[in-house]
Coordinates of C-alpha atoms in Angstrom, one line a residue:
X1 CA -30.5 -4.2 3.2
X2 CA -28.0 -2.0 2.0
X3 CA -29.3 -0.3 -1.7
X4 CA -27.1 1.1 -4.0
X5 CA -27.5 3.1 -6.8
X6 CA -26.8 2.0 -10.4
X7 CA -27.4 -1.8 -9.7
X8 CA -26.6 -2.7 -12.9
X9 CA -23.3 -2.1 -12.4
X10 CA -22.9 -5.1 -10.6
X11 CA -23.6 -6.9 -13.9
X12 CA -20.6 -5.1 -15.2
X13 CA -18.7 -5.9 -12.5
X14 CA -19.2 -9.6 -12.8
X15 CA -18.3 -9.3 -16.6
X16 CA -14.9 -7.9 -15.8
X17 CA -14.4 -10.4 -13.5
X18 CA -15.3 -13.3 -16.0
X19 CA -13.4 -11.7 -18.8
X20 CA -10.4 -10.3 -16.6
X21 CA -7.5 -12.2 -19.3
X22 CA -9.3 -10.6 -22.2
X23 CA -8.8 -6.7 -23.3
X24 CA -11.4 -4.6 -21.8
X25 CA -11.3 -1.5 -23.3
X26 CA -13.7 1.3 -22.0
X27 CA -16.0 1.0 -25.4
X28 CA -16.5 -2.8 -24.6
X29 CA -17.7 -2.2 -20.9
X30 CA -20.0 0.5 -21.6
X31 CA -21.4 -1.1 -24.3
X32 CA -22.1 -4.2 -22.3
X33 CA -23.6 -1.7 -20.1
X34 CA -25.6 0.0 -22.6
X35 CA -24.5 3.3 -22.0
X36 CA -22.2 6.3 -23.9
X37 CA -18.7 6.1 -22.5
X38 CA -19.2 9.4 -21.0
X39 CA -22.7 8.1 -18.8
X40 CA -21.2 4.7 -17.9
X41 CA -17.5 6.3 -16.4
X42 CA -19.8 8.7 -14.6
X43 CA -22.2 5.9 -13.3
X44 CA -19.7 3.6 -12.6
X45 CA -17.3 6.1 -10.7
X46 CA -20.4 7.2 -8.4
X47 CA -20.9 3.8 -7.6
X48 CA -17.8 2.3 -6.9
X49 CA -15.3 5.4 -6.3
X50 CA -13.3 4.5 -9.5
X51 CA -13.1 4.9 -13.3
X52 CA -14.0 1.6 -15.0
X53 CA -10.4 1.0 -16.1
X54 CA -8.8 1.3 -12.8
X55 CA -11.3 -0.9 -11.1
X56 CA -10.2 -3.2 -13.8
X57 CA -6.7 -2.5 -13.5
X58 CA -6.9 -3.3 -9.9
X59 CA -8.8 -6.7 -10.0
X60 CA -5.9 -7.7 -12.7
X61 CA -3.6 -7.3 -10.0
X62 CA -5.8 -8.9 -7.5
X63 CA -5.8 -11.7 -10.0
X64 CA -2.0 -11.6 -9.9
X65 CA -1.7 -11.7 -5.9
X66 CA -3.7 -15.3 -6.3
X67 CA -1.9 -16.5 -9.2
X68 CA 1.5 -15.8 -7.1
X69 CA 0.4 -17.5 -4.3
X70 CA -1.6 -20.5 -5.8
X71 CA 0.3 -21.2 -8.7
X72 CA 4.0 -22.5 -9.8
X73 CA 4.0 -19.6 -12.7
X74 CA 7.2 -17.9 -12.8
X75 CA 6.5 -14.0 -11.9
X76 CA 7.3 -12.9 -15.9
X77 CA 4.1 -15.7 -16.8
X78 CA 2.2 -14.2 -13.9
X79 CA 2.4 -10.6 -15.6
X80 CA 1.7 -12.1 -18.8
X81 CA -1.2 -13.8 -17.4
X82 CA -2.9 -10.3 -16.4
X83 CA -1.6 -8.7 -19.8
X84 CA 1.7 -7.4 -18.6
X85 CA 4.0 -8.0 -21.6
X86 CA 6.8 -6.3 -19.7
X87 CA 8.1 -8.0 -16.8
X88 CA 9.6 -5.0 -15.5
X89 CA 6.4 -2.7 -16.1
X90 CA 4.6 -5.6 -14.4
X91 CA 6.7 -5.6 -11.1
X92 CA 7.0 -1.9 -10.6
X93 CA 3.2 -1.3 -11.0
X94 CA 2.7 -4.6 -8.4
X95 CA 5.2 -3.2 -5.9
X96 CA 3.9 0.4 -6.1
X97 CA 0.3 -0.9 -5.3
X98 CA 0.7 -3.6 -3.1
X99 CA 3.7 -2.2 -1.3
X100 CA 6.3 -5.5 -1.9
X101 CA 7.5 -7.1 -5.2
X102 CA 6.3 -9.8 -6.6
X103 CA 8.9 -12.0 -5.2
X104 CA 8.6 -10.6 -1.6
X105 CA 4.6 -11.3 -2.0
X106 CA 5.4 -14.9 -2.7
X107 CA 7.7 -15.7 -0.1
X108 CA 6.1 -13.7 2.6
X109 CA 3.4 -16.4 4.1
X110 CA 5.3 -17.6 7.2
X111 CA 6.5 -13.8 8.1
X112 CA 2.5 -12.9 8.2
X113 CA 1.9 -15.8 10.8
X114 CA 4.5 -14.4 12.9
X115 CA 3.7 -10.9 13.2
X116 CA 0.0 -11.8 13.8
X117 CA 1.5 -13.8 16.6
X118 CA 3.3 -11.3 17.9
X119 CA 0.4 -8.6 17.7
X120 CA -2.0 -10.9 20.0
X121 CA 1.0 -11.7 22.2
X122 CA 1.6 -8.0 22.8
X123 CA -0.2 -6.1 25.7
X124 CA -0.7 -2.4 25.8
X125 CA -0.2 -1.3 22.5
X126 CA -4.0 -0.3 22.1
X127 CA -3.5 3.7 20.9
X128 CA -4.4 5.9 23.5
X129 CA -7.0 8.2 22.4
X130 CA -7.5 11.8 23.0
X131 CA -10.0 13.7 22.2
X132 CA -9.2 17.0 20.1
X133 CA -10.7 20.0 18.3
X134 CA -7.4 20.4 16.7
X135 CA -7.9 21.2 12.5
X136 CA -5.0 18.6 12.2
X137 CA -6.6 15.4 13.2
X138 CA -9.0 13.0 11.7
X139 CA -10.5 10.7 14.7
X140 CA -13.6 8.4 14.9
X141 CA -14.8 5.0 16.2
X142 CA -14.9 1.7 14.4
X143 CA -17.3 -1.0 15.2
X144 CA -18.4 -4.2 12.7
X145 CA -21.7 -5.6 11.6
X146 CA -20.8 -8.8 13.3
X147 CA -18.8 -9.8 16.4
X148 CA -14.8 -9.6 15.9
X149 CA -11.9 -10.1 17.7
X150 CA -8.7 -9.7 16.0
X151 CA -6.7 -6.3 14.8
X152 CA -8.2 -3.5 12.4
X153 CA -5.7 -1.9 10.0
X154 CA -7.1 1.3 9.4
X155 CA -5.7 4.6 7.3
X156 CA -6.0 7.8 5.0
X157 CA -5.4 6.6 1.2
X158 CA -4.8 9.1 -1.4
X159 CA -7.8 7.4 -3.6
X160 CA -11.0 5.1 -2.6
X161 CA -8.7 1.7 -2.6
X162 CA -6.6 0.1 -0.3
X163 CA -3.6 0.2 -2.4
X164 CA -0.1 1.8 -1.9
X165 CA 1.1 2.5 1.9
X166 CA -1.6 4.8 3.5
X167 CA -0.5 8.4 4.0
X168 CA -1.1 8.1 7.7
X169 CA -1.9 4.6 9.1
X170 CA -2.2 2.3 12.1
X171 CA -3.4 -0.9 13.6
X172 CA -6.1 -1.0 16.5
X173 CA -6.1 -4.1 18.9
X174 CA -9.9 -4.0 19.1
X175 CA -12.8 -2.1 17.8
X176 CA -13.2 1.3 19.5
X177 CA -11.6 4.5 18.9
X178 CA -8.7 5.9 16.6
X179 CA -7.3 9.4 15.9
X180 CA -4.6 10.6 13.5
X181 CA -2.9 13.4 14.4
X182 CA -0.5 16.4 12.5
X183 CA -2.6 15.4 9.3
X184 CA -1.6 17.9 6.7
X185 CA -4.3 19.8 4.7
X186 CA -5.3 17.5 1.7
X187 CA -7.8 15.0 0.4
X188 CA -8.0 11.7 1.8
X189 CA -10.4 8.7 2.1
X190 CA -10.7 6.5 5.0
X191 CA -10.1 2.8 4.4
X192 CA -9.8 -0.1 6.7
X193 CA -9.9 -3.7 6.9
X194 CA -9.7 -6.3 9.7
X195 CA -7.8 -9.7 10.6
X196 CA -8.9 -12.0 13.1
X197 CA -6.9 -13.8 15.8
X198 CA -6.2 -17.3 14.1
X199 CA -6.4 -16.3 10.4
X200 CA -4.4 -18.4 8.1
X201 CA -1.4 -16.7 6.3
X202 CA -3.1 -17.0 2.8
X203 CA -6.1 -15.1 3.9
X204 CA -4.3 -12.3 5.2
X205 CA -2.6 -12.1 1.9
X206 CA -5.4 -12.6 0.2
X207 CA -8.0 -10.7 1.9
X208 CA -11.0 -11.6 0.0
X209 CA -13.4 -12.3 3.0
X210 CA -12.0 -9.8 5.6
X211 CA -14.7 -7.4 6.9
X212 CA -13.6 -4.1 5.8
X213 CA -14.6 -0.4 5.0
X214 CA -14.3 2.6 2.6
X215 CA -15.2 5.9 2.2
X216 CA -16.1 7.2 -1.5
X217 CA -16.4 10.7 -0.5
X218 CA -13.6 12.1 0.3
X219 CA -12.5 13.5 3.7
X220 CA -11.1 17.1 3.6
X221 CA -8.5 18.2 6.0
X222 CA -7.9 22.1 5.8
X223 CA -6.0 24.5 8.3
X224 CA -9.4 26.3 9.4
X225 CA -11.7 23.8 9.7
X226 CA -12.5 20.7 12.1
X227 CA -12.9 17.2 10.4
X228 CA -16.4 15.6 11.5
X229 CA -16.1 12.7 13.7
X230 CA -16.3 9.4 11.7
X231 CA -18.5 6.9 12.5
X232 CA -16.6 3.8 10.6
X233 CA -18.5 0.6 10.3
X234 CA -16.9 -2.4 9.3
X235 CA -19.0 -4.8 6.8
X236 CA -18.5 -8.1 4.9
X237 CA -17.4 -7.7 1.4
X238 CA -19.3 -6.4 -1.2
X239 CA -19.7 -6.7 -5.1
X240 CA -18.7 -3.2 -5.6
X241 CA -15.8 -3.5 -3.2
X242 CA -12.1 -2.9 -5.2
X243 CA -9.6 -5.5 -4.1
X244 CA -7.7 -4.9 -1.0
X245 CA -4.1 -4.6 -2.9
X246 CA -1.7 -3.2 -0.2
X247 CA 0.0 -6.0 1.9
X248 CA -1.5 -6.4 5.0
X249 CA 1.5 -8.1 6.4
X250 CA 3.6 -5.0 5.3
X251 CA 1.3 -3.0 7.3
X252 CA 1.7 -5.3 10.3
X253 CA 5.5 -5.4 10.0
X254 CA 5.8 -1.3 9.8
X255 CA 3.5 -1.0 12.7
X256 CA 5.7 -3.6 14.7
X257 CA 8.8 -1.2 13.8
X258 CA 7.2 1.4 15.2
X259 CA 6.5 0.2 18.6
X260 CA 8.8 -2.8 19.1
X261 CA 11.8 -2.7 16.6
X262 CA 13.4 -5.7 18.2
X263 CA 10.6 -8.1 16.9
X264 CA 11.5 -6.7 13.2
X265 CA 15.2 -7.0 13.2

């Protein structure tokens, strides 16, 4: 059984979920936990990888994704529901962190199903794994806590949350080895999620229950030292996991464009 420090943060996360449509200033969240703003922010970030307010804004965008797919609210009204008074601000923030506009996201069910079918029918697209001692490589192996057949979407992100396009990313046709080469010196977070064969389009677009992993600690790439081999374990969702905001069909489409452009024309 996995145990984490600061278990009381689970209560704050549940409180955020229950009050997602209400203003959630830092003072209210820290007061609910019974800590000072400074101490609360420190332990919340240590537990989740994100600041309390960034975590809350991420959950609001996840709620916007839910509303776009499961209601007939206008895009403006969806923005208003999550506290965005400006349609332009809502659209730009959604697009930056999800990777597509709200309208594109709402209309992407059919495309998502086709992409998964195309990937399942492909042969020989598993990335070639070549062990290396080069300093510009991040490599490792992906396994899962339960049996799994499908694709793994894995990438290096700028923050410990799956939002925006990864700085380096790929798809794997199965569990096993991965390697990112020509990685520029910098600080990265290794994140991954999965899509089982036969997954419905809605569950790809709203990946609440998919196996996933996230690194709370950064991976540091330098021009001098090798990056340690990464042992990645996909696990079932946990209470403190930030939402997966990036559009998984977008990542699938970008991958298909690289390996078979005619499939996306």
